XYZ file of C-alpha atoms in Angstrom:
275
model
C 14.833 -39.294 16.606
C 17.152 -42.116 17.707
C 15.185 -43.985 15.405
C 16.290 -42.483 12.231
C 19.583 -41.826 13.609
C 19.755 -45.829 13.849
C 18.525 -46.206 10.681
C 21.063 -43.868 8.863
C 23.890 -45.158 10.394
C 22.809 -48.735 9.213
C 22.537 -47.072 5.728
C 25.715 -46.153 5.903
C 26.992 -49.734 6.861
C 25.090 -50.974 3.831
C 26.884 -48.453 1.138
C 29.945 -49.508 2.837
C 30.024 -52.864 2.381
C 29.070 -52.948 -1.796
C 30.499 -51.975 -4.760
C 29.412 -48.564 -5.577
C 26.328 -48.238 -8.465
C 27.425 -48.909 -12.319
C 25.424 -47.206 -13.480
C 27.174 -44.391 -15.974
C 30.242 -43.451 -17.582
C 30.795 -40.405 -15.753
C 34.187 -41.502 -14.997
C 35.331 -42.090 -18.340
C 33.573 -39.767 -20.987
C 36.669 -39.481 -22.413
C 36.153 -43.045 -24.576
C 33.399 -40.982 -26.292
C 33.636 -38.742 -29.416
C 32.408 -35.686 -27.395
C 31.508 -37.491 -24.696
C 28.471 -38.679 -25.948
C 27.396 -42.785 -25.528
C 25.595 -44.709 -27.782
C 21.895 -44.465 -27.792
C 19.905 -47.036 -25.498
C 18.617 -48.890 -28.727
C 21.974 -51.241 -27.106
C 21.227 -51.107 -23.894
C 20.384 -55.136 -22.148
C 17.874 -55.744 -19.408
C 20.533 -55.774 -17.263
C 23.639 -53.722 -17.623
C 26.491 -52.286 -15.836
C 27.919 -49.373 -17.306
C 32.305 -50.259 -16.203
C 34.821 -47.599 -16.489
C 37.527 -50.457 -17.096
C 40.628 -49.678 -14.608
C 43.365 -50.964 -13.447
C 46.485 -49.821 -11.650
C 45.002 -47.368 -10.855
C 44.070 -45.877 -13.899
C 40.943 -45.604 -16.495
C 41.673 -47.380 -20.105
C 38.522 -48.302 -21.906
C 35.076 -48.324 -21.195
C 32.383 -50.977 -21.268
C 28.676 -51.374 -21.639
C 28.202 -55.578 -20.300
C 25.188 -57.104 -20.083
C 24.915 -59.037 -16.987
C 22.488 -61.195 -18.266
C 24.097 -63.111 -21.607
C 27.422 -62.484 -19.501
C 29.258 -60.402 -22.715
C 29.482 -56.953 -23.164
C 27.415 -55.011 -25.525
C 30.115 -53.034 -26.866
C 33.779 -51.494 -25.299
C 34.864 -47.926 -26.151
C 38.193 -46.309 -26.484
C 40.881 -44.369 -28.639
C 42.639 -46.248 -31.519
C 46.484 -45.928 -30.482
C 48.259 -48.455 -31.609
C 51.685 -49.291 -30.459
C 53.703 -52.448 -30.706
C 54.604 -54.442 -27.936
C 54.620 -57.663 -26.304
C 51.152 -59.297 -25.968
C 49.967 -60.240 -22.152
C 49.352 -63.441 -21.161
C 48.512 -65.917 -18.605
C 45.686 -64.384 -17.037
C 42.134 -63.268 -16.921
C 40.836 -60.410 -14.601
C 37.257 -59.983 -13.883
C 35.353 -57.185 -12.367
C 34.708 -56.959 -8.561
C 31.711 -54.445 -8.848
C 29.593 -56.867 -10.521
C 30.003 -58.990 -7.782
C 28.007 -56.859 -5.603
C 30.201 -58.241 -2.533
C 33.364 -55.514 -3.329
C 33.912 -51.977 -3.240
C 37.013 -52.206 -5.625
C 36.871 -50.204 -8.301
C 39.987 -51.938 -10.146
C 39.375 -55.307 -12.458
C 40.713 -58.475 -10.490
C 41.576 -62.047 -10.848
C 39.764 -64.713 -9.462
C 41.799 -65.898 -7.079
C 42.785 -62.892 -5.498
C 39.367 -61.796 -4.934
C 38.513 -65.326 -3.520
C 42.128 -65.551 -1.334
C 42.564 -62.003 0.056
C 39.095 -60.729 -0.357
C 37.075 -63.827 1.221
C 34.317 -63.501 -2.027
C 32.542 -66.597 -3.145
C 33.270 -68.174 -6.554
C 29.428 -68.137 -6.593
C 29.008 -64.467 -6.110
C 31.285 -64.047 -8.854
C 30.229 -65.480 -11.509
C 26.571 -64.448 -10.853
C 26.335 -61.798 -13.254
C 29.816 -61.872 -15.132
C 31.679 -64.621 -17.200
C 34.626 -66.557 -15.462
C 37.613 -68.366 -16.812
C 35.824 -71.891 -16.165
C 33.200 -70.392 -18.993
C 35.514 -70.215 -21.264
C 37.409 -73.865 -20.950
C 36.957 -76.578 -23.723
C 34.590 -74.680 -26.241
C 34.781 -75.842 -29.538
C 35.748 -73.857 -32.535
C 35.599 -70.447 -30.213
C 38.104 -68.274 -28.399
C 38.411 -65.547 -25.808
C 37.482 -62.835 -28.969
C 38.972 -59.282 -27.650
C 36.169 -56.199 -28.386
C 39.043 -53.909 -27.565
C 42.102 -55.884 -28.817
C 45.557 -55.316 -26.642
C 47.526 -54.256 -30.102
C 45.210 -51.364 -30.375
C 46.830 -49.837 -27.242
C 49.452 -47.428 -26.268
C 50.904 -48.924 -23.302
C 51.968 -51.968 -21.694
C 49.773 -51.784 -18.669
C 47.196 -50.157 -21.057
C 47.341 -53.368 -23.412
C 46.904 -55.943 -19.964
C 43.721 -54.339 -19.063
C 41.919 -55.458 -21.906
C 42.655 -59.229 -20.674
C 39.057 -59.062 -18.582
C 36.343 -61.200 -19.166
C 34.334 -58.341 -18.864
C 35.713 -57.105 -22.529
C 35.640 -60.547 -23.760
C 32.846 -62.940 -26.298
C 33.035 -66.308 -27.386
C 34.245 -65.646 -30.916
C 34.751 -68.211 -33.562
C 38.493 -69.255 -34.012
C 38.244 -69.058 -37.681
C 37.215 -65.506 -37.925
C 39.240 -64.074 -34.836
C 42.748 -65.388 -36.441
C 41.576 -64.670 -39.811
C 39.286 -62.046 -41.360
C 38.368 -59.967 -37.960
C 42.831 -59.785 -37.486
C 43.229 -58.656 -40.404
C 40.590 -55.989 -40.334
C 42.207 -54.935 -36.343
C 45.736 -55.314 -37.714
C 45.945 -53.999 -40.977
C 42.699 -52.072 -42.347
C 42.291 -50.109 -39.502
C 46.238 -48.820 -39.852
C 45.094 -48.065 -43.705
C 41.732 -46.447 -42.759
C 43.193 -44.376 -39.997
C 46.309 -42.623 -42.020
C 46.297 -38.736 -41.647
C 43.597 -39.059 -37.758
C 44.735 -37.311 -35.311
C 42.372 -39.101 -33.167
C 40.272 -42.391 -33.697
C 37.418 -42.969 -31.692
C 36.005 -46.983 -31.775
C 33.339 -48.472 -30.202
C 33.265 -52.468 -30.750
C 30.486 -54.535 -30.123
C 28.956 -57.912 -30.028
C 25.107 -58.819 -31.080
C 23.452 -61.340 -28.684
C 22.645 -64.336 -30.620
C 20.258 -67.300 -30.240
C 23.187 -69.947 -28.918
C 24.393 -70.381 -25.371
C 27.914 -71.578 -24.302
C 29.187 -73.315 -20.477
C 25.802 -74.719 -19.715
C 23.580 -72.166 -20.745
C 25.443 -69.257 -18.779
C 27.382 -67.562 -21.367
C 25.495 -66.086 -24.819
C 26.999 -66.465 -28.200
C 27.329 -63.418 -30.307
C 25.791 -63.488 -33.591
C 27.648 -60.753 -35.017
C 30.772 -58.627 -34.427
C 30.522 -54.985 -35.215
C 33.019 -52.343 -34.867
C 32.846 -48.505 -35.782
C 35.346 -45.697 -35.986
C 35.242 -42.133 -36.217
C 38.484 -40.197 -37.203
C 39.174 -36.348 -36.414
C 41.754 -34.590 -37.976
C 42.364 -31.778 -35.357
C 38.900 -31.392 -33.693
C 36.889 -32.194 -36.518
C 35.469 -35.708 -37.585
C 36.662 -36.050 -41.165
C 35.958 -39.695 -41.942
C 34.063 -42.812 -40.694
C 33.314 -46.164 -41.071
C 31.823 -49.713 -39.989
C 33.116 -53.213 -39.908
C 30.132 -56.401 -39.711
C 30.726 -59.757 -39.456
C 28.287 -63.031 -38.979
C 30.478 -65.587 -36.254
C 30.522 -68.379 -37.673
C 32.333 -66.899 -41.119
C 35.474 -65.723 -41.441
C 34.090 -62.827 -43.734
C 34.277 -59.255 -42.436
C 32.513 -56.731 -44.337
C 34.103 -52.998 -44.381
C 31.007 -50.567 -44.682
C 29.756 -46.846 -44.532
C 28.892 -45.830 -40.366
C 25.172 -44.789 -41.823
C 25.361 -48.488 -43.416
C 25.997 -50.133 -40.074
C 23.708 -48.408 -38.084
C 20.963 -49.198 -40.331
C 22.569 -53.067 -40.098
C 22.216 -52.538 -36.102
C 18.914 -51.491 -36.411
C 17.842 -54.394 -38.174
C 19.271 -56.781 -35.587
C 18.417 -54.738 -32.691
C 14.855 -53.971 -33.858
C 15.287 -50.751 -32.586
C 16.928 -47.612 -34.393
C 20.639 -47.711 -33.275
C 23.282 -44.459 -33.562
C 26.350 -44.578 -32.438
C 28.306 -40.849 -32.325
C 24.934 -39.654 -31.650
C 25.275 -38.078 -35.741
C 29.010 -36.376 -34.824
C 30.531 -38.276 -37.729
C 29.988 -38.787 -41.158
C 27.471 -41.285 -41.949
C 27.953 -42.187 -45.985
């Protein structure tokens, strides 16, 4: 009997001392049309479902693959509002350290000064800001881009690594901005609510030494309700290393997916309207 009362307090010790499972989105469904999460066609060998939060509050959500060190995709609601674009610093995500029990994104530094974790355990399963240092012809490409916020604190939290892919320059200034800043004002007109889910295709090309995967595509895909009801939808594809985006049907970039995935890939789980 002392035995397993020994043992279950050690237990306890254990759970203490980690970051708690990520391992759902239960704490964000929200990010969803209806709640409902792509289908695990997406889903890496090795992913970490995030609930991305900071200051103490819940802004986006992320599927990352801890593998290729990029996320899959990030979900949230399209509410854009202009302001003044963050800079000068990079968060990254304690749980994936597997040393932390914060559930808040941090920088770096604080989590090696105040928090005593190695740079080693974090950058075991997550990109860092060294990753990202002298690339050539790519930049920090934004799956859930700070303009398409509503608040200031809203728009920093999307300056993670964990929301973050080596995109190529050309296409993140040119043809991908334009389709963020101006065809997704146009195709939005008359939603009450937008729900987007961008996300990045693992390609065959490796960045920083091997530890950080280059996306061969860029997808994004948007569902618009007027009210309660989905009215509209659409897709945006794009190869990077062009700076062409293509503006397509939902059904038309799922089947795209599919292709590249190998595996039949839906999105609103057949919510919204597909042609």
């Amino acid at each position: 009997m002392l035995g397993l009362l020994l043992l279950q307090v050690l237990a306890s010790c254990l759970r203490l001392g980690h970051s708690e499972v990520v391992n759902s989105f239960d704490s964000c469904p929200q990010y969803f049309y209806a709640g409902t999460i792509p289908n695990d066609a997406l889903n890496p060998k090795k992913p970490a479902w995030i609930c991305q939060r900071f200051r103490n509050a819940y802004h986006y959500a992320t599927l990352y693959d801890r593998d290729n060190r990029i996320p899959v995709y990030s979900a949230y609601k399209y509410q854009p509002v202009e302001g003044k674009r963050p800079r000068g610093w990079w968060f990254v995500e304690p749980q994936l350290t597997g040393k932390s029990n914060l559930k808040e994104m941090e920088t770096e530094s604080r989590l090696e000064k105040e928090y005593k974790i190695s740079p080693d355990d974090i950058k075991r399963s997550q990109a860092v800001k060294d990753d990202y240092k002298g690339l050539k012809d790519l930049v920090h490409g934004h799956l859930n881009p700070s303009g398409h916020m509503d608040k200031d604190v809203s728009k920093m939290a999307t300056f993670t690594l964990t929301n973050i892919v080596p995109q190529n320059s050309v296409l993140n200034d040119g043809q991908w901005r334009v389709y963020e800043d101006k065809t997704m004002i146009k195709l939005t007109k008359g939603c009450t609510t937008t729900y987007v889910i961008t996300g990045a295709v693992p390609g065959d090309t490796y960045v920083s030494s091997g530890r950080v995967n280059k996306p061969s595509h860029i997808w994004s895909a948007a569902c618009c309700l007027v009210g309660t009801e989905p009215t509209s939808a659409w897709g945006a594809i794009a190869e990077n290393d062009k700076d062409e985006v293509e503006t397509i049907t939902l059904g038309e970039l799922e089947k795209r997916l599919t292709n590249l995935y190998r595996e039949t890939v839906t999105l609103f789980n057949n919510a919204c309207p597909r042609e």
